[in-house]
Amino acid sequence: MKKKFLNLLNQPITNSYLKSIDKKNIKNEYFYNLSVTFNTKNFLVSLSKPVDPKKQYTDKYAHRASQSLTMQKAFSSVAKKLQNRFKPKLSMEIGSNDGVFLKNFDKKKIVAVEPCLNLARITQKLGYKTYPKFWNKSLANKILKNKKKYDLIYSANTISHIPNLKETFDSIYKTLSDEGVFVFEDPYMGSVLKMNSYDQFYDEHVHVFSLIAISNLLKESNLKVFDVDLLSTHGGSTRFYASKFNSKYKPSKKVKKLKSREIKQGLDKFLTYKKFAIRVKNSKKDLINLLKKLKAKGKKVISYGATYKSATIFNYCNIGSDLIEYVLDSTKNKQGKYTPGKHILIKPSQDSIPKDVDYAFLGAWNFLKEIKKKEIKFLKRGGKFITHVPKIKIISF
Ligand code: TMP
């Protein structure tokens, strides 16, 4: 049974930055209720009503995975690690974005799946076979027509975006070679609870995974988890290594350890999620109070990183340009546009945060290390960052 534990109110589609905020654009903006549920049978945490993927993954998709140096390094390192460990003859990536992972493979040895046309074109131009489609049963059948099976199927920040996981995993099972491995990484529910990072919930994150939930789901498709890595990416992610149920792979010590840690943390109990919802409400109160206090003192506050995550925060906390003057972002196709729902202007990042800014809210808090290094001048002249994880606090030099 699915039980609701969190209501993050009306939210827009996080990827739909507005070109202008004229009446027509504002009137046409799409909103839905973002509520989060816990499945008491398989322990999966999901949005109660996912948005239609066709509304989200369009030819105007803004996110570029290669924007951050941290992510570029992470993808190149995992690509090498997987090739060394599993020696795949043929690989596939589901959700290849702008090719940040793919680029580390021989063009003849990997194919890509990417439903956003603007992104699929990037990897096609680079010479990689890219299916500009959603991953589902019909695409799996089409791919299987060439009779080849895949030794490695990799997917980062995509599987958790797909509403129908049974179809997704069944289709992976069919496409995978008998001893093939399916490796996927997505934000981790254990970290969300620990960090109080409720902003991991937005339209694209239809599910937030735990090992116990994923093990239950994979089993239904004749797959199993044999290894797991805990990652710092996206504020805490898990990389699951899965294979066919009857393959040679045996669950590692790490799998057993994480399972017992999750049970200790209460990831299988509804009460754990109810308690989290209370912490979320308190976080909202504290953030609004802090921003109002700074405003009363005449401080200039902006936000750093026009992230999808911060769209959840701004809309849930009702924070607009009255409290956050503008957002800085290094992604070209976000610049000059307005944030979804609360319509805060996005300006291009410069060498350093402008001199008149006193505080910068960390919309991209998961890149704190990289940002601190880049913005050392800001911190040295007394500029401060605000973060909401694990609770509202100010970060100074
Ligand atoms: P993400 O958390 O979804 O990967 O998005 C990160 C966003 O933050 C992306 O739009 C780029 C932006 N960003 C900056 O503008 N400056 C930075 O230094 C970093 C690390 C990210």
Coordinates of C-alpha atoms and ligand atoms in Angstrom, one line a residue:
M1 CA 0.0 0.0 0.0
K2 CA 1.2 3.5 -0.9
K3 CA 1.0 5.9 2.1
K4 CA 1.6 9.7 1.6
F5 CA 4.0 11.3 4.1
L6 CA 5.0 14.7 2.5
N7 CA 3.2 17.4 0.6
L8 CA 5.5 19.9 -1.1
L9 CA 2.5 21.8 -2.5
N10 CA 2.1 23.1 -6.1
Q11 CA 5.2 22.8 -8.2
P12 CA 6.1 23.6 -11.8
I13 CA 8.1 21.4 -14.1
T14 CA 11.7 22.1 -12.9
N15 CA 13.2 22.1 -16.4
S16 CA 10.8 24.7 -17.8
Y17 CA 12.7 28.0 -17.4
L18 CA 10.6 30.9 -18.7
K19 CA 12.0 33.0 -21.5
S20 CA 9.9 36.0 -20.4
I21 CA 7.4 36.5 -17.7
D22 CA 4.6 38.1 -19.7
K23 CA 1.0 37.3 -18.8
K24 CA 0.6 34.6 -21.5
N25 CA 3.7 32.7 -20.4
I26 CA 2.7 32.8 -16.7
K27 CA -0.8 31.7 -17.5
N28 CA 0.4 28.7 -19.5
E29 CA 2.8 27.5 -16.8
Y30 CA 2.1 24.0 -15.8
F31 CA 1.7 23.2 -12.1
Y32 CA 1.0 19.9 -10.3
N33 CA 0.8 18.8 -6.6
L34 CA 4.1 17.3 -5.5
S35 CA 3.3 14.7 -2.8
V36 CA 5.5 11.9 -1.8
T37 CA 4.5 8.3 -0.8
F38 CA 6.0 5.3 0.8
N39 CA 5.1 1.8 -0.4
T40 CA 4.7 -0.3 2.7
K41 CA 5.1 -3.5 0.7
N42 CA 8.3 -2.9 -1.3
F43 CA 9.6 0.2 0.7
L44 CA 9.9 2.3 -2.5
V45 CA 9.5 6.1 -2.1
S46 CA 7.8 7.7 -5.0
L47 CA 5.8 10.8 -6.1
S48 CA 2.1 10.2 -5.7
K49 CA 1.3 11.4 -9.3
P50 CA 4.2 11.6 -11.7
V51 CA 4.1 14.2 -14.5
D52 CA 3.8 12.9 -18.1
P53 CA 7.4 12.3 -19.3
K54 CA 6.5 13.8 -22.7
K55 CA 6.0 17.2 -20.9
Q56 CA 9.4 16.9 -19.3
Y57 CA 11.9 15.4 -21.7
T58 CA 11.5 17.7 -24.7
D59 CA 13.8 19.1 -27.4
K60 CA 14.4 22.0 -25.1
Y61 CA 15.9 20.1 -22.2
A62 CA 18.2 22.4 -20.4
H63 CA 20.4 20.3 -18.1
R64 CA 23.9 19.5 -19.4
A65 CA 25.6 16.8 -17.3
S66 CA 29.0 18.1 -18.4
Q67 CA 28.5 21.6 -17.0
S68 CA 30.3 20.8 -13.7
L69 CA 33.9 19.8 -13.5
T70 CA 33.1 17.5 -10.6
M71 CA 30.6 15.6 -12.8
Q72 CA 33.0 15.4 -15.8
K73 CA 35.6 13.8 -13.6
A74 CA 33.1 11.5 -11.9
F75 CA 31.8 10.1 -15.2
S76 CA 35.2 9.6 -16.8
S77 CA 36.4 7.8 -13.7
V78 CA 33.3 5.5 -13.5
A79 CA 33.6 4.8 -17.3
K80 CA 37.2 3.6 -16.8
K81 CA 36.3 1.6 -13.7
L82 CA 33.5 -0.3 -15.4
Q83 CA 35.5 -1.1 -18.5
N84 CA 38.4 -2.4 -16.4
R85 CA 36.2 -4.5 -14.0
F86 CA 33.7 -6.0 -16.5
K87 CA 35.5 -5.8 -19.9
P88 CA 32.2 -5.4 -21.8
K89 CA 32.3 -6.1 -25.5
L90 CA 29.1 -4.2 -26.1
S91 CA 27.6 -1.5 -23.8
M92 CA 24.5 0.7 -23.7
E93 CA 23.8 3.9 -21.9
I94 CA 20.2 4.8 -21.0
G95 CA 19.8 8.6 -20.6
S96 CA 23.1 9.7 -22.2
N97 CA 22.5 13.5 -21.9
D98 CA 25.3 15.4 -23.6
G99 CA 27.6 12.3 -23.8
V100 CA 29.7 13.0 -20.7
F101 CA 29.9 9.2 -19.9
L102 CA 29.7 7.9 -23.4
K103 CA 32.7 9.9 -24.6
N104 CA 35.0 7.6 -22.6
F105 CA 34.0 4.6 -24.8
D106 CA 35.0 3.4 -28.3
K107 CA 32.2 4.6 -30.7
K108 CA 31.7 1.0 -32.0
K109 CA 31.3 -0.5 -28.6
I110 CA 28.5 1.5 -27.1
V111 CA 25.0 2.7 -28.1
A112 CA 22.9 5.4 -26.4
V113 CA 19.3 6.0 -25.5
E114 CA 18.2 9.6 -25.0
P115 CA 14.7 10.9 -25.5
C116 CA 15.5 14.7 -25.5
L117 CA 16.2 15.4 -29.2
N118 CA 18.5 18.4 -28.5
L119 CA 20.7 16.1 -26.5
A120 CA 20.5 13.0 -28.7
R121 CA 21.7 15.2 -31.6
I122 CA 24.9 16.1 -29.6
T123 CA 26.0 12.4 -29.2
Q124 CA 24.8 11.6 -32.8
K125 CA 27.1 14.4 -34.1
L126 CA 30.0 13.0 -32.0
G127 CA 29.4 9.7 -34.0
Y128 CA 27.7 7.6 -31.3
K129 CA 24.7 5.5 -32.3
T130 CA 21.9 7.2 -30.3
Y131 CA 18.2 6.1 -30.2
P132 CA 16.2 9.4 -29.6
K133 CA 13.6 7.5 -27.6
F134 CA 12.3 6.7 -24.1
W135 CA 13.6 3.5 -22.7
N136 CA 10.6 1.0 -22.7
K137 CA 9.5 -2.4 -23.9
S138 CA 9.0 -1.3 -27.5
L139 CA 12.5 0.3 -27.8
A140 CA 14.1 -2.8 -26.2
N141 CA 12.3 -5.0 -28.8
K142 CA 13.5 -2.7 -31.6
I143 CA 17.1 -2.8 -30.3
L144 CA 16.9 -6.6 -29.9
K145 CA 16.1 -7.0 -33.6
N146 CA 19.9 -6.8 -34.3
K147 CA 20.2 -10.0 -32.2
K148 CA 22.9 -8.4 -30.0
K149 CA 22.8 -8.5 -26.2
Y150 CA 24.6 -6.1 -24.0
D151 CA 27.3 -6.9 -21.5
L152 CA 27.1 -3.6 -19.7
I153 CA 24.0 -1.3 -19.4
Y154 CA 24.7 1.9 -17.6
S155 CA 22.4 4.6 -16.5
A156 CA 23.0 7.7 -14.3
N157 CA 20.1 9.8 -12.9
T158 CA 17.6 8.3 -15.3
I159 CA 16.1 5.1 -13.9
S160 CA 14.6 7.1 -10.9
H161 CA 12.9 9.3 -13.5
I162 CA 10.9 6.5 -15.1
P163 CA 7.4 5.9 -13.6
N164 CA 7.0 2.3 -14.7
L165 CA 9.9 0.4 -13.1
K166 CA 8.6 -3.1 -13.8
E167 CA 8.6 -2.5 -17.5
T168 CA 12.0 -0.8 -17.3
F169 CA 13.6 -3.7 -15.4
D170 CA 11.9 -6.4 -17.6
S171 CA 13.2 -4.6 -20.7
I172 CA 16.7 -4.5 -19.2
Y173 CA 16.6 -8.2 -18.4
K174 CA 15.7 -9.0 -22.0
T175 CA 18.5 -6.8 -23.4
L176 CA 21.3 -7.9 -21.0
S177 CA 23.6 -10.8 -21.9
D178 CA 23.5 -13.8 -19.5
E179 CA 26.5 -12.6 -17.4
G180 CA 26.0 -9.0 -18.3
V181 CA 25.8 -6.2 -15.7
F182 CA 23.3 -3.4 -15.2
V183 CA 24.8 -0.5 -13.3
F184 CA 22.7 2.4 -12.4
E185 CA 23.1 5.4 -10.0
D186 CA 20.5 7.8 -8.6
P187 CA 20.0 9.9 -5.5
Y188 CA 19.9 7.9 -2.3
M189 CA 17.0 7.9 0.1
G190 CA 19.3 7.3 3.1
S191 CA 21.1 10.5 2.3
V192 CA 17.9 12.4 1.8
L193 CA 16.9 11.5 5.4
K194 CA 20.3 12.2 6.8
M195 CA 20.7 15.5 5.0
N196 CA 17.1 16.6 5.2
S197 CA 17.4 17.3 1.5
Y198 CA 13.8 17.4 0.6
D199 CA 14.7 19.2 -2.6
Q200 CA 15.7 15.8 -4.0
F201 CA 11.9 15.6 -4.7
Y202 CA 10.9 17.2 -7.9
D203 CA 9.0 16.2 -11.0
E204 CA 11.9 14.3 -12.5
H205 CA 12.7 12.3 -9.4
V206 CA 9.7 10.1 -9.6
H207 CA 11.4 7.7 -7.1
V208 CA 14.2 8.0 -4.6
F209 CA 15.8 4.6 -4.1
S210 CA 17.1 2.6 -1.2
L211 CA 18.9 -0.8 -1.5
I212 CA 16.0 -2.6 0.2
A213 CA 13.4 -1.2 -2.2
I214 CA 15.6 -1.8 -5.3
S215 CA 16.3 -5.4 -4.2
N216 CA 12.6 -6.0 -3.9
L217 CA 11.8 -4.5 -7.3
L218 CA 14.7 -6.2 -9.3
K219 CA 13.6 -9.6 -7.9
E220 CA 10.3 -9.2 -9.7
S221 CA 12.2 -8.9 -13.0
N222 CA 14.6 -11.8 -12.3
L223 CA 17.5 -9.5 -11.5
K224 CA 19.5 -9.0 -8.3
V225 CA 21.9 -6.5 -6.7
F226 CA 25.4 -7.9 -6.2
D227 CA 27.3 -4.8 -5.4
V228 CA 26.8 -1.2 -4.4
D229 CA 28.8 2.0 -4.0
L230 CA 27.8 5.0 -1.9
L231 CA 28.6 8.2 -3.8
S232 CA 28.8 11.8 -2.9
T233 CA 27.4 13.0 -6.2
H234 CA 24.1 14.8 -6.2
G235 CA 24.3 15.1 -2.4
G236 CA 24.4 11.4 -1.8
S237 CA 23.7 8.7 -4.5
T238 CA 23.9 4.9 -4.7
R239 CA 25.4 3.0 -7.6
F240 CA 23.8 -0.4 -7.8
Y241 CA 25.4 -3.3 -9.7
A242 CA 22.7 -5.8 -10.8
S243 CA 22.8 -9.0 -12.9
K244 CA 20.5 -11.7 -13.9
F245 CA 19.3 -13.8 -10.9
N246 CA 21.1 -16.9 -12.0
S247 CA 24.4 -15.2 -13.0
K248 CA 27.8 -15.9 -11.4
Y249 CA 27.7 -12.8 -9.3
K250 CA 27.2 -13.1 -5.5
P251 CA 26.2 -10.3 -3.2
S252 CA 29.2 -8.5 -1.8
K253 CA 29.9 -7.6 1.8
K254 CA 29.0 -4.0 1.0
V255 CA 25.5 -5.1 0.0
K256 CA 24.9 -7.0 3.2
K257 CA 26.3 -4.1 5.3
L258 CA 24.2 -1.4 3.6
K259 CA 21.0 -3.6 4.0
S260 CA 21.5 -3.9 7.7
R261 CA 22.3 -0.1 8.0
E262 CA 19.1 0.7 6.2
I263 CA 17.0 -1.4 8.5
K264 CA 18.7 0.3 11.5
Q265 CA 17.9 3.7 9.9
G266 CA 14.3 2.6 9.6
L267 CA 14.1 2.9 5.8
D268 CA 11.5 0.1 5.9
K269 CA 9.2 2.0 8.3
F270 CA 6.5 4.6 7.5
L271 CA 7.2 6.4 10.9
T272 CA 10.7 7.3 9.7
Y273 CA 9.3 9.2 6.8
K274 CA 6.6 10.9 8.9
K275 CA 9.4 12.2 11.2
F276 CA 11.3 13.5 8.1
A277 CA 8.2 15.4 7.0
I278 CA 8.2 17.3 10.3
R279 CA 11.9 18.2 9.9
V280 CA 11.0 19.5 6.4
K281 CA 8.3 21.8 7.7
N282 CA 10.8 23.2 10.3
S283 CA 13.4 23.7 7.6
K284 CA 10.9 25.8 5.6
K285 CA 10.1 28.0 8.6
D286 CA 13.8 28.6 9.4
L287 CA 14.7 29.5 5.9
I288 CA 11.9 32.0 5.5
N289 CA 12.8 33.6 8.8
L290 CA 16.4 33.9 7.9
L291 CA 15.7 35.4 4.5
K292 CA 13.2 37.9 6.0
K293 CA 15.7 38.9 8.7
L294 CA 18.4 39.5 6.1
K295 CA 16.1 41.5 4.0
A296 CA 15.1 43.7 7.0
K297 CA 18.8 44.4 7.6
G298 CA 19.1 45.6 4.0
K299 CA 21.4 42.7 2.9
K300 CA 21.6 41.6 -0.8
V301 CA 20.8 37.9 -1.2
I302 CA 21.1 35.9 -4.4
S303 CA 21.0 32.2 -5.2
Y304 CA 23.9 30.1 -6.7
G305 CA 23.0 27.6 -9.3
A306 CA 19.5 27.5 -11.0
T307 CA 19.1 23.9 -10.0
Y308 CA 16.0 21.8 -10.3
K309 CA 16.4 21.2 -6.5
S310 CA 16.1 24.8 -5.7
A311 CA 12.9 25.1 -7.7
T312 CA 11.3 22.7 -5.1
I313 CA 12.6 24.9 -2.3
F314 CA 11.5 28.2 -3.7
N315 CA 8.0 27.0 -4.7
Y316 CA 7.5 25.1 -1.4
C317 CA 8.7 28.0 0.7
N318 CA 7.1 30.6 -1.5
I319 CA 10.4 32.4 -2.1
G320 CA 10.4 34.9 -5.0
S321 CA 12.5 37.8 -6.1
D322 CA 11.4 39.8 -3.0
L323 CA 13.7 37.6 -1.0
I324 CA 16.2 36.3 -3.6
E325 CA 17.2 39.0 -6.1
Y326 CA 18.5 36.8 -8.8
V327 CA 20.1 33.4 -9.5
L328 CA 23.6 32.9 -10.9
D329 CA 24.2 30.0 -13.2
S330 CA 27.0 28.9 -15.6
T331 CA 24.7 27.1 -18.0
K332 CA 24.2 29.2 -21.2
N333 CA 20.7 28.1 -22.0
K334 CA 19.4 28.9 -18.5
Q335 CA 20.9 32.4 -18.5
G336 CA 18.5 35.3 -19.1
K337 CA 15.5 33.1 -18.3
Y338 CA 13.3 32.9 -15.2
T339 CA 13.1 30.1 -12.7
P340 CA 10.0 28.0 -12.9
G341 CA 7.1 28.9 -10.7
K342 CA 8.7 31.8 -8.7
H343 CA 10.2 33.6 -11.8
I344 CA 13.5 34.8 -10.4
L345 CA 15.9 36.1 -13.1
I346 CA 18.9 33.8 -13.9
K347 CA 22.1 35.8 -14.7
P348 CA 25.3 34.4 -16.1
S349 CA 28.0 33.5 -13.5
Q350 CA 31.0 35.8 -13.7
D351 CA 34.6 35.3 -12.5
S352 CA 33.3 35.8 -9.1
I353 CA 30.0 36.7 -7.3
P354 CA 29.4 40.5 -7.7
K355 CA 30.8 42.8 -5.1
D356 CA 27.5 44.1 -3.8
V357 CA 26.2 40.6 -2.9
D358 CA 26.2 39.8 0.8
Y359 CA 24.7 36.3 0.8
A360 CA 24.3 33.5 -1.8
F361 CA 21.9 30.7 -1.1
L362 CA 23.3 27.4 -2.3
G363 CA 20.9 26.1 -4.9
A364 CA 23.7 23.8 -6.0
W365 CA 24.7 22.8 -2.4
N366 CA 25.9 19.4 -3.6
F367 CA 28.8 21.2 -5.3
L368 CA 29.8 23.1 -2.2
K369 CA 33.5 22.1 -2.4
E370 CA 33.8 23.2 -6.1
I371 CA 31.9 26.4 -5.5
K372 CA 34.0 27.3 -2.4
K373 CA 37.2 26.9 -4.4
K374 CA 35.8 29.0 -7.2
E375 CA 34.4 31.7 -5.0
I376 CA 37.2 32.2 -2.6
K377 CA 37.3 36.0 -3.3
F378 CA 33.6 36.3 -2.3
L379 CA 34.3 34.4 1.0
K380 CA 37.5 36.4 1.7
R381 CA 35.7 39.7 1.3
G382 CA 33.1 38.6 3.9
G383 CA 30.5 37.1 1.5
K384 CA 28.5 34.2 3.0
F385 CA 26.7 31.2 1.7
I386 CA 23.4 30.0 3.0
T387 CA 22.5 26.3 3.0
H388 CA 19.5 24.3 4.1
V389 CA 21.3 21.0 4.5
P390 CA 21.3 19.3 6.9
K391 CA 19.7 22.4 8.5
I392 CA 19.6 26.1 7.8
K393 CA 23.0 27.6 8.4
I394 CA 25.4 30.3 7.2
I395 CA 28.8 29.3 5.8
S396 CA 31.6 31.9 6.0
F397 CA 35.3 31.9 5.3
Ligands
TMP1 P1 22.6 19.9 -10.9 O1 22.7 19.9 -9.4 O2 21.2 19.5 -11.4 O3 23.7 19.2 -11.5 O4 22.7 21.4 -11.4 C1 23.7 22.2 -11.1 C2 23.5 23.6 -11.6 O5 24.3 24.5 -11.0 C3 23.7 23.8 -13.1 O6 22.7 24.6 -13.7 C4 25.1 24.5 -13.2 C5 25.0 25.3 -11.9 N1 26.4 25.6 -11.4 C6 26.9 26.9 -11.5 O7 26.2 27.7 -12.0 N2 28.1 27.1 -11.0 C7 28.9 26.1 -10.4 O8 30.0 26.4 -10.0 C8 28.3 24.8 -10.3 C9 29.1 23.7 -9.7 C10 27.1 24.6 -10.8

